[in-house]
Tab-separated table of C-alpha atoms in Angstrom:
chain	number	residue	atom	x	y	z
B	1	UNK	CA	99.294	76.251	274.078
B	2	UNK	CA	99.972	79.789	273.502
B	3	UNK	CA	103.726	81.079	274.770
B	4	UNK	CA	105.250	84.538	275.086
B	5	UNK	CA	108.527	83.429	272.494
B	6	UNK	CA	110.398	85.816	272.940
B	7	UNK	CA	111.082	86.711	276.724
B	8	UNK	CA	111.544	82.804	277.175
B	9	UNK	CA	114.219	83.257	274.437
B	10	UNK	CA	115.885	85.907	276.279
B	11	UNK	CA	115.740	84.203	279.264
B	12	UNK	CA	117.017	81.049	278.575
B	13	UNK	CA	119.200	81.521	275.144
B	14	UNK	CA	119.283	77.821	274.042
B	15	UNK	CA	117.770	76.162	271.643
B	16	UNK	CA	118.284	72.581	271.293
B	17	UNK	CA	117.691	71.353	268.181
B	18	UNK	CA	116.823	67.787	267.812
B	19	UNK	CA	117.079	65.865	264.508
B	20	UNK	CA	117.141	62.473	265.744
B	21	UNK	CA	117.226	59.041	264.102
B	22	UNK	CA	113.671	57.705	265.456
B	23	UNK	CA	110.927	59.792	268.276
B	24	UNK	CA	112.406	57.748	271.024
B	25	UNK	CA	115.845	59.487	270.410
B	26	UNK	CA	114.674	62.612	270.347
B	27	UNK	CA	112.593	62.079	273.433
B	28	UNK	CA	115.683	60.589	275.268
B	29	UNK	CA	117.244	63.490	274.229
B	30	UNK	CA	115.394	66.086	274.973
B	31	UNK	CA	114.740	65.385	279.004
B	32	UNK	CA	117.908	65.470	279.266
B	33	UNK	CA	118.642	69.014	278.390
B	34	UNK	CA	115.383	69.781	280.292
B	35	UNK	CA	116.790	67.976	283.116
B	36	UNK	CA	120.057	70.286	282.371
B	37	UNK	CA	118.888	73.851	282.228
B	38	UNK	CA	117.923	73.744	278.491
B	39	UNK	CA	114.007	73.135	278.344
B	40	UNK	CA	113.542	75.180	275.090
B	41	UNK	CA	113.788	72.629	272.549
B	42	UNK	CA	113.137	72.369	268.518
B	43	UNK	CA	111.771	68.635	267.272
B	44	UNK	CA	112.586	68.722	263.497
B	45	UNK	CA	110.180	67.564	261.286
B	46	UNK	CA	112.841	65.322	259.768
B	47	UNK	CA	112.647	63.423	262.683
B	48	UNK	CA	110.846	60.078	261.905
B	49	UNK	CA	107.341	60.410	263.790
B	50	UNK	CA	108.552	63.783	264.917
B	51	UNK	CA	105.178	64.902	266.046
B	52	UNK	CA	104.728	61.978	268.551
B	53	UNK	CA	108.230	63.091	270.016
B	54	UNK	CA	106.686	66.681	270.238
B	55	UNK	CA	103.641	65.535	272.186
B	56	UNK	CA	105.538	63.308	274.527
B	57	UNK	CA	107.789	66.247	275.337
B	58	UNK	CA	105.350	68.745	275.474
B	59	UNK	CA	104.304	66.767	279.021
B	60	UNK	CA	107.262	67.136	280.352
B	61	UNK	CA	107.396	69.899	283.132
B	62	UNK	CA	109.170	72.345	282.299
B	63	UNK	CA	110.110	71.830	278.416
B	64	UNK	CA	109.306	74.373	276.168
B	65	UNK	CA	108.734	72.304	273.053
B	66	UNK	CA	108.210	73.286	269.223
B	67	UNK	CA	108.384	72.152	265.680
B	68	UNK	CA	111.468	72.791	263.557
B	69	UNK	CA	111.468	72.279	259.730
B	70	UNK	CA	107.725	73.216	259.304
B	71	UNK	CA	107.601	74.387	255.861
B	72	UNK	CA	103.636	74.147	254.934
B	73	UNK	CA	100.302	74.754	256.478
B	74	UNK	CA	100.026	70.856	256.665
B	75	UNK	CA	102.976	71.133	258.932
B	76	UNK	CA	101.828	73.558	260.957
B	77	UNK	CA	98.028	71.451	261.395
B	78	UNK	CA	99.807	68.575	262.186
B	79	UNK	CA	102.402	69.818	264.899
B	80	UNK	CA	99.647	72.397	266.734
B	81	UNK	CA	97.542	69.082	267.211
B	82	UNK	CA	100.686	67.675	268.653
B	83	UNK	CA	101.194	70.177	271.442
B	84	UNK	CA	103.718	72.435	270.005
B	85	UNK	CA	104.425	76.023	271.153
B	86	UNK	CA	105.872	77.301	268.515
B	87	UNK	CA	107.355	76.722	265.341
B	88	UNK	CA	110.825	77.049	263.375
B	89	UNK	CA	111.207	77.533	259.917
B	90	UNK	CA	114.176	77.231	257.389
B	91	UNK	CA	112.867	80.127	255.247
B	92	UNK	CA	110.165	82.289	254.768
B	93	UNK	CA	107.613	79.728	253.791
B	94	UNK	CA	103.978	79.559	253.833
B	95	UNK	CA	104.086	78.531	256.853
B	96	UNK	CA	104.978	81.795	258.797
B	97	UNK	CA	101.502	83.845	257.950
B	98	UNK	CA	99.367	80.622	258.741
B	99	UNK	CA	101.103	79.453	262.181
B	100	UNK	CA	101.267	83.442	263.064
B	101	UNK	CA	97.606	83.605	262.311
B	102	UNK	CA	96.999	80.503	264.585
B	103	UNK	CA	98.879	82.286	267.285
B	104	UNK	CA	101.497	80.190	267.125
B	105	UNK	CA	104.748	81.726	267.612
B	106	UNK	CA	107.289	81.471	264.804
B	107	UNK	CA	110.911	81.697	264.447
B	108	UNK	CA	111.516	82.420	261.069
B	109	UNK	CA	114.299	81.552	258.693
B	110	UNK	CA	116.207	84.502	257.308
B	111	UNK	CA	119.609	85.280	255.840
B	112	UNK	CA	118.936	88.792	254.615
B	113	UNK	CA	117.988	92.155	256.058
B	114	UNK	CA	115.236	91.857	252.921
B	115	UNK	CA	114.364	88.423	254.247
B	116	UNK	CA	114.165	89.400	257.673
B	117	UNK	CA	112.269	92.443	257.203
B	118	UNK	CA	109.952	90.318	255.268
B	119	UNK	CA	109.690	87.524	258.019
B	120	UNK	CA	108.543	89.927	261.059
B	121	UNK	CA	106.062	91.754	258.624
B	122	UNK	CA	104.569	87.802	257.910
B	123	UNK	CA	103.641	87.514	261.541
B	124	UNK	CA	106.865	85.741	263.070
B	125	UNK	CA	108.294	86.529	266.530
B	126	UNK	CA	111.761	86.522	265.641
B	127	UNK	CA	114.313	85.531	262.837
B	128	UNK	CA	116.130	82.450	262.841
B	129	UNK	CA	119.028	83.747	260.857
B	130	UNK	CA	120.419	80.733	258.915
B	131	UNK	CA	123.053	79.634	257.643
B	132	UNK	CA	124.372	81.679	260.505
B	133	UNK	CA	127.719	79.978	259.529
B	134	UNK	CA	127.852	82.491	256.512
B	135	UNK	CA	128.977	85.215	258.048
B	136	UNK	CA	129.115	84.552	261.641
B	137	UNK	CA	129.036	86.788	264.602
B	138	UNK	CA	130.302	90.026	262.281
B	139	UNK	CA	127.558	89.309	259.634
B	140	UNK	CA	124.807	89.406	262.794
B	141	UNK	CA	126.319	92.798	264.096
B	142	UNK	CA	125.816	94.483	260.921
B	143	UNK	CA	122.596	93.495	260.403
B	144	UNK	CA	121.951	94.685	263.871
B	145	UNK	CA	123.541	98.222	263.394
B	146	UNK	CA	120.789	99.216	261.478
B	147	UNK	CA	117.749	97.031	262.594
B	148	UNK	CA	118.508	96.571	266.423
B	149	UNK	CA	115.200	96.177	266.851
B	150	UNK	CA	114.776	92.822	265.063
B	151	UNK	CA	115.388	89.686	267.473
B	152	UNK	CA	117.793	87.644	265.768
B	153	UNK	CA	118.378	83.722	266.629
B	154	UNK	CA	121.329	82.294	265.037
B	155	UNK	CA	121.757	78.476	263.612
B	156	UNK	CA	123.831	76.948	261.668
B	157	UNK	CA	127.382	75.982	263.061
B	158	UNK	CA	126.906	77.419	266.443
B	159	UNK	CA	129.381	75.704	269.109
B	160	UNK	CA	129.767	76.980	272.007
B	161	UNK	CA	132.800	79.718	271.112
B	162	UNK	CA	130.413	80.828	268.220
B	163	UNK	CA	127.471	80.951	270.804
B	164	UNK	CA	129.082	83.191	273.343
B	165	UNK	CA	129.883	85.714	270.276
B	166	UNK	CA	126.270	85.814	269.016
B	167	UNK	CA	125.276	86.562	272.558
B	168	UNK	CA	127.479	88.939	272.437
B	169	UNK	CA	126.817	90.745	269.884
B	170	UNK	CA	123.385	90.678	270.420
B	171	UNK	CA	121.444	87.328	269.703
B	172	UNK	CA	118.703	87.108	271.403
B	173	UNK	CA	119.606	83.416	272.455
B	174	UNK	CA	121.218	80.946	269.809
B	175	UNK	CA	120.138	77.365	268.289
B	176	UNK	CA	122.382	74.619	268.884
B	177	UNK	CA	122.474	71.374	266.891
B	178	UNK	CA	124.960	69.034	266.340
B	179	UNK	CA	127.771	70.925	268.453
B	180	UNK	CA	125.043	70.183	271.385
B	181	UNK	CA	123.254	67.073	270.569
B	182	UNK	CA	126.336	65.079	268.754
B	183	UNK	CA	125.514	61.578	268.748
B	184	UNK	CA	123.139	61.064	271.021
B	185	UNK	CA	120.111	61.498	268.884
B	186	UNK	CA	121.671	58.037	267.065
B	187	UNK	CA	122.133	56.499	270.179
B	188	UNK	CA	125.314	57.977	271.594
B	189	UNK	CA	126.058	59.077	274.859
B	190	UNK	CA	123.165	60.455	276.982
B	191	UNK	CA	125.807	61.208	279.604
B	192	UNK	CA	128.046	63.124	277.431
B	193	UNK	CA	124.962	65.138	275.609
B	194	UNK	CA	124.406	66.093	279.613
B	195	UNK	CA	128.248	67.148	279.900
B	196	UNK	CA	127.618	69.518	276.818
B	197	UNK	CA	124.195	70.796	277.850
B	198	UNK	CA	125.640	71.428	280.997
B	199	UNK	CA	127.903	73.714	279.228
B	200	UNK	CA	125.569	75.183	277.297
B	201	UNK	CA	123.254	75.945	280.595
B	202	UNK	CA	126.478	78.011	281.985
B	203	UNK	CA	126.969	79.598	278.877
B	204	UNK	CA	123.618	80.919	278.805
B	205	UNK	CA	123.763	81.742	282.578
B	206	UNK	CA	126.659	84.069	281.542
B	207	UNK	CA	124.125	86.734	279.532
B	208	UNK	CA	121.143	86.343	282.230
């Protein structure tokens, strides 16, 4: 299914980002930030049976589901047949040109203005810059001071003190991992991951 990326980035500035131990985890997981406000959601690859977790998702009303750790054209075959909307990358990989091609939005990984300039020129829709934990919120505003047109989405590290500085600063939204999904993609708390994305969902109400 073909998706507009980017607005539904702007509008909803989550990304939860699910690297669970098994498909049912991440599927527990991820209704219930969909159930909390959060319905964008990345499935990584490195998710055992990832892309049944992606199609089971993708049916839920609602969720906005793609593919994160797609780092071939394999990858990308294999999670467009399983209903993704769009995929996330660590790097610039081969990946980007062939999903892009597809029509199938990509969130790129980037660290450097070179890298990102390279990513958005490769078809993607907006750079993942990672490890955002690098150089944080300062290292995003000085990349934005002279490309302010490039839609940034920072991972790597972001809790939710982190988060409300990207926003700040200009993120287009932010991806959330572990400060997010903690333990409940190994069979934690469900109740406490909807505490946090419950946080999260305010968070992002804040920069509506």
């Amino acid at each position: 299914m073909s998706i507009e990326l980017l607005p539904l980035l702007a509008a909803h500035r989550v990304l939860g980002i699910i690297r669970a131990r098994d498909a049912a985890a991440a599927v527990a997981a991820g209704r219930v930030l969909v159930d909390a406000g959060l319905p964008l959601l990345e499935v990584s690859l490195i998710t055992p049976d990832a892309a049944d977790a992606i199609a089971e998702l993708a049916g839920i009303p609602g969720a906005i589901v793609g593919a994160g750790t797609v780092l071939s054209p394999e990858d990308v075959a294999l999670v467009e047949d399983a209903g993704a909307s769009f995929i996330v990358t660590p790097a610039i990989t081969d990946a980007v040109p062939v999903a892009a091609g597809h029509g199938l939005p990509v969130l790129a990984g980037a660290t450097t203005a070179t890298e990102a300039l390279t990513a958005m020129q490769l078809g993607a829709t907006a750079v993942k810059l990672f490890p955002a934990s690098i150089g944080g919120p300062s290292y995003l505003k000085a990349l934005r001071d002279p490309l302010p047109g490039l839609p940034f989405v920072p991972v790597g590290g972001v809790d939710a003190a982190a988060a409300r500085e990207y926003l700040r600063v200009g993120a287009v939204a932010v991806g959330v991992g572990s400060p997010l999904l903690g333990d409940a993609v190994a069979g934690g708390s469900l109740d406490e991951l909807a505490e946090r994305a419950a946080s999260f969902a305010a968070l992002a109400a804040e920069f509506a």
